XYZ file of C-alpha atoms in Angstrom:
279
model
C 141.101 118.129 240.793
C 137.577 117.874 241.573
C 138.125 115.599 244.715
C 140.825 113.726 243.584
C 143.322 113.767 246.555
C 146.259 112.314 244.433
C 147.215 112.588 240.623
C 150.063 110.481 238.913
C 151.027 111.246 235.472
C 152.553 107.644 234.052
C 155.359 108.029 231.199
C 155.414 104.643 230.592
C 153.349 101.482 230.175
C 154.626 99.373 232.533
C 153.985 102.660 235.127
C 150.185 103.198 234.783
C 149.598 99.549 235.347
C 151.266 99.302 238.001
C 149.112 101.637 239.226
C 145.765 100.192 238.004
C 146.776 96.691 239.666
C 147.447 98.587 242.926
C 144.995 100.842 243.386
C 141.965 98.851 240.965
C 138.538 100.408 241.274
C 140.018 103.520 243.652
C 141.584 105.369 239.984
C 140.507 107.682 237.133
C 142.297 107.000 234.121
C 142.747 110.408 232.248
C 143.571 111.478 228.545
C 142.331 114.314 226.963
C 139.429 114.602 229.879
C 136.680 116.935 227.420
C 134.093 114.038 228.798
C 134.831 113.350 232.485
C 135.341 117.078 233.278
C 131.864 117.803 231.286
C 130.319 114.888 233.114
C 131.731 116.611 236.743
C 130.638 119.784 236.004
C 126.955 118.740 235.001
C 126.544 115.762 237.817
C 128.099 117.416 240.660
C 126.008 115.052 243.124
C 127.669 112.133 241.410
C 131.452 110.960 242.023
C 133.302 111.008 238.345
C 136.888 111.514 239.550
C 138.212 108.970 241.840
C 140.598 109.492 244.939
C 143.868 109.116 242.030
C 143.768 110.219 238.734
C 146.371 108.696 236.447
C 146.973 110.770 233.490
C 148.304 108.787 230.214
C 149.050 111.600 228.137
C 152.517 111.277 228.014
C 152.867 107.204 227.318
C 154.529 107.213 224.100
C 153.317 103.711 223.155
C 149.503 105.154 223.494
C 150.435 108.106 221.389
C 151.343 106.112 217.885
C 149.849 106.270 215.128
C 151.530 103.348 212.485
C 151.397 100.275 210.191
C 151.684 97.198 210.763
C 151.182 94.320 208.447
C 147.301 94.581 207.593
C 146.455 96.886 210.427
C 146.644 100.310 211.104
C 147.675 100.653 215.375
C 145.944 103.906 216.981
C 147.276 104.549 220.597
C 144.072 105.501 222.707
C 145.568 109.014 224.218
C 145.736 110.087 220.532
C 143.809 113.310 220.050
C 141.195 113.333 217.849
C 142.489 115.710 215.144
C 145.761 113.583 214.833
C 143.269 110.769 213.778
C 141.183 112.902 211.516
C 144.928 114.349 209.958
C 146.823 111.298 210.379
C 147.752 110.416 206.158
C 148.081 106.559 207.027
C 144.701 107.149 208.708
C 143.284 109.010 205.391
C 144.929 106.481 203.381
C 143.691 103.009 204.934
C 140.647 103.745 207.229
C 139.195 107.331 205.593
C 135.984 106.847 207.474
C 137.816 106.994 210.432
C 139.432 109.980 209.905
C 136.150 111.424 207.872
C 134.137 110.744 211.385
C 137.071 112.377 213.608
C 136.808 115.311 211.811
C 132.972 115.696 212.420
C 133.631 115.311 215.949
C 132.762 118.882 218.287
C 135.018 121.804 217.844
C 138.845 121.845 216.364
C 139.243 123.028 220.422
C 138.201 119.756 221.579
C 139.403 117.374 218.473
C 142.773 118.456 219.369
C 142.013 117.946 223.332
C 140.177 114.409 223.562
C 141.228 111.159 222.469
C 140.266 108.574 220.645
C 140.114 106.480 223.492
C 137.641 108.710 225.609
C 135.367 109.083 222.721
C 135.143 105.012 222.903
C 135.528 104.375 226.782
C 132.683 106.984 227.744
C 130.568 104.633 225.759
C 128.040 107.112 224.213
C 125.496 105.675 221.708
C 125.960 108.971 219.987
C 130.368 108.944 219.855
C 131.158 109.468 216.064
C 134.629 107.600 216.844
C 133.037 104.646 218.280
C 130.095 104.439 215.275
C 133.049 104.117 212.195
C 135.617 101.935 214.568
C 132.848 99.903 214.993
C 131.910 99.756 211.741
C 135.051 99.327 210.499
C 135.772 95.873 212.500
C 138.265 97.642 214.621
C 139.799 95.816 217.659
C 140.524 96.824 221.094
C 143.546 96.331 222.707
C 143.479 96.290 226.425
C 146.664 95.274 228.994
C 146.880 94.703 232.442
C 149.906 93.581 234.505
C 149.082 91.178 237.202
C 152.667 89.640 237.208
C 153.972 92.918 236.721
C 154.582 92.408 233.123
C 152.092 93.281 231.089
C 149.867 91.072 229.491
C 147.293 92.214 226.239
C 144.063 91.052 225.164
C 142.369 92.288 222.014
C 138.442 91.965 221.467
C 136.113 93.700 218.455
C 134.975 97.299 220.117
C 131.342 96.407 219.021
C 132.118 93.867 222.277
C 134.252 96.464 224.161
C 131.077 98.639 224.895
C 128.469 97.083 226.380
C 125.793 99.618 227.102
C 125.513 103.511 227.676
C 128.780 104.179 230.002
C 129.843 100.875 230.744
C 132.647 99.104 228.814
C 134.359 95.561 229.165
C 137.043 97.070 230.143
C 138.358 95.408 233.980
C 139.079 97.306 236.710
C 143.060 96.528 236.445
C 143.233 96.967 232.666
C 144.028 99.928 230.602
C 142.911 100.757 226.830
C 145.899 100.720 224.837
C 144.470 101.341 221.379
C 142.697 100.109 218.780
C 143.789 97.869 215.744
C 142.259 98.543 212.341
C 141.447 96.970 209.212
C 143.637 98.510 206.361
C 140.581 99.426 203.518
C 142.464 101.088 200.971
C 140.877 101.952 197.655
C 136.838 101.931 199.302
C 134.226 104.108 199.103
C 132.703 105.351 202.538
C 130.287 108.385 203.964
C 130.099 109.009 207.610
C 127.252 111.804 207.809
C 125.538 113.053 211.004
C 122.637 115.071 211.992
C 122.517 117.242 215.195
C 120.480 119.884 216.696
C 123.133 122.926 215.182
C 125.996 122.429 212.885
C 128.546 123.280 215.433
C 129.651 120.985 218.313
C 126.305 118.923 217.353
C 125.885 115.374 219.597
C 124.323 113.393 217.052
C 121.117 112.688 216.864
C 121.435 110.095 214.124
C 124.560 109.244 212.648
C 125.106 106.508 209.732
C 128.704 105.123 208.748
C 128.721 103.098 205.786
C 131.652 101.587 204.055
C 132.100 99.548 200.409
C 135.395 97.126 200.031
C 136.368 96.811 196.741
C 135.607 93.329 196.782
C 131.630 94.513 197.404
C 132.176 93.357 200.789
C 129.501 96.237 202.842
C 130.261 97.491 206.304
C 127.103 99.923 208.595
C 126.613 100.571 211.855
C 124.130 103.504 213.241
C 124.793 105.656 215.887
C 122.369 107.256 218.162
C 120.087 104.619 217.231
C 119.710 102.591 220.739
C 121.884 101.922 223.769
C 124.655 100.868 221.407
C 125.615 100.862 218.294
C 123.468 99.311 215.947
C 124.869 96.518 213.272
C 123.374 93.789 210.994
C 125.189 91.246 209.004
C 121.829 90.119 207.653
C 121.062 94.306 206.484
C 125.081 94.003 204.925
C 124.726 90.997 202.818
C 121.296 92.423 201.878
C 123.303 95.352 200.450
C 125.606 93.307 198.868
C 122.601 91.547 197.215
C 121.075 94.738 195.643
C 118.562 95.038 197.957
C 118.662 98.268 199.779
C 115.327 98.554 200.537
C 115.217 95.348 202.736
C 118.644 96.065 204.297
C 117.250 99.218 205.254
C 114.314 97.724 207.129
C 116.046 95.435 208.800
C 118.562 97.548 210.424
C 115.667 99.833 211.394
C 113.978 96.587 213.308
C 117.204 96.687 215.232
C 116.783 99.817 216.460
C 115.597 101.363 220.120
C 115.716 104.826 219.544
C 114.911 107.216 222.904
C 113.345 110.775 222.744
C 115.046 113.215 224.467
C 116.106 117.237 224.272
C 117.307 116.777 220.987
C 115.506 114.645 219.021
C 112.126 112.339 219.680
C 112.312 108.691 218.555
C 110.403 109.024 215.519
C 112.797 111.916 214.357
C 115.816 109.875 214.752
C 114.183 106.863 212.650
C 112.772 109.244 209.741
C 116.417 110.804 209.833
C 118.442 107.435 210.089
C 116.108 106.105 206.991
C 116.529 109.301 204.878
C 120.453 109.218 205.291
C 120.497 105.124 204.524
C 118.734 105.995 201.398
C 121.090 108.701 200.340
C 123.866 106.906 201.163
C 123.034 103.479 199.589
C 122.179 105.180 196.739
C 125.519 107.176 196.010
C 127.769 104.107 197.262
């Protein structure tokens, strides 16, 4: 498997970090695999698969979707398109599912997970732009003692730059926990070079509470997604034209293939002002 010399496929928990404590830097964890085997194919010079490759797949605690109390659990090896379908999904984080289902092709939603979308930290990741927005947590174990032990830390702190994650060495991504929102009003919209399989080159999520309470976070907009709790309670205020300039003076927008900088900023403002607008 593209210079792996050994591949173990865990079926439980306990299992893959096992693994991860034995082997540490030396494995390539592996879910759905649309980004690492894209990322192997175009960077052939580069080493993307490790000597092992522990496939997760099949871990049924990482393949849950449920309730519990005021949070909705995700396992990270879920596919996209059970997100985007998932009716406690729909009916507690729709923005969530509303962004899953803008993700690439139905081919690939049902392939990659939600956890890939997140761990191959892309500024551009549809997932990661509504989790984030959405206050979701990650929950991350490792098992030094061989039991294993959990953290949990917001996924705006999970991904700390373009590829590279918080994420230790030892540890694997279990899933995320998220903020029940019943009853709000949301839009996740996107714009990308061609309607199908589009990267985004600007992406806004946006989220009302029905206590007024406003959630936004931009994707595509610098080398991670951008937030502002100043911009939010600027919302809340009735002042959309100031929140909107100050979550612009957070961003770092790059020019590349798709899109130059000044593209992505007129399109980020034009979709703010829709959006604020009918929200």
């Amino acid at each position: 498997m593209i210079g792996c010399k050994k591949m173990i496929t865990a079926t439980r928990l306990d299992e893959a970090l096992e693994v991860l404590w034995e082997k540490k830097e030396n494995v390539t964890v592996l879910g759905g695999g649309t980004d690492l085997f894209v990322a192997a194919r175009l960077h052939s010079e580069k080493r993307v698969f490790q000597d092992t490759v522990l496939f997760i797949k099949e871990i049924p605690q990482l393949l849950r979707i449920d309730e519990d109390g005021k949070w909705i659990q995700i396992g990270a090896a879920c596919s996209i398109a059970e997100v985007s379908e998932s009716p406690t999904v729909r009916k507690y984080a729709p923005l969530l599912a509303e962004a899953a289902n803008k993700i690439a092709s139905p081919q690939i939603r049902n392939t990659g997970t939600l956890g890939g979308n997140v761990m191959n930290a892309s500024p551009a990741a549809d997932g990661l732009t509504a989790l984030i927005c959405l206050e979701a947590q990650a929950v991350l174990a490792c098992a030094p003692d061989g039991k294993p032990q959990f953290r949990s830390l917001p996924v705006s702190e999970l991904v700390v730059g373009p590829r590279r994650t918080d994420r230790k060495e030892t540890e694997l991504l279990v899933g995320f926990a998220v903020p029940k929102y019943p009853e709000c009003k949301y839009r996740f919209e996107k714009v990308g070079v061609r309607s199908a399989m589009a990267i985004a080159v600007a992406s806004v999520a946006l989220q009302k509470d029905p206590d007024g309470r406003v959630h936004v976070a931009l994707g595509s907009m610098g080398p991670r997604t951008i937030m502002s709790r100043q911009a939010e309670a600027e919302i809340q205020a009735g002042q959309p034209e100031k929140a909107v300039e100050l979550l612009l003076k957070c961003c770092a927008p790059i020019s590349d293939i798709r899109g130059s900088a000044e593209y992505r900023t007129m399109v980020t403002k034009n979709l703010l002002d829709q959006m604020l607008k009918e929200i």
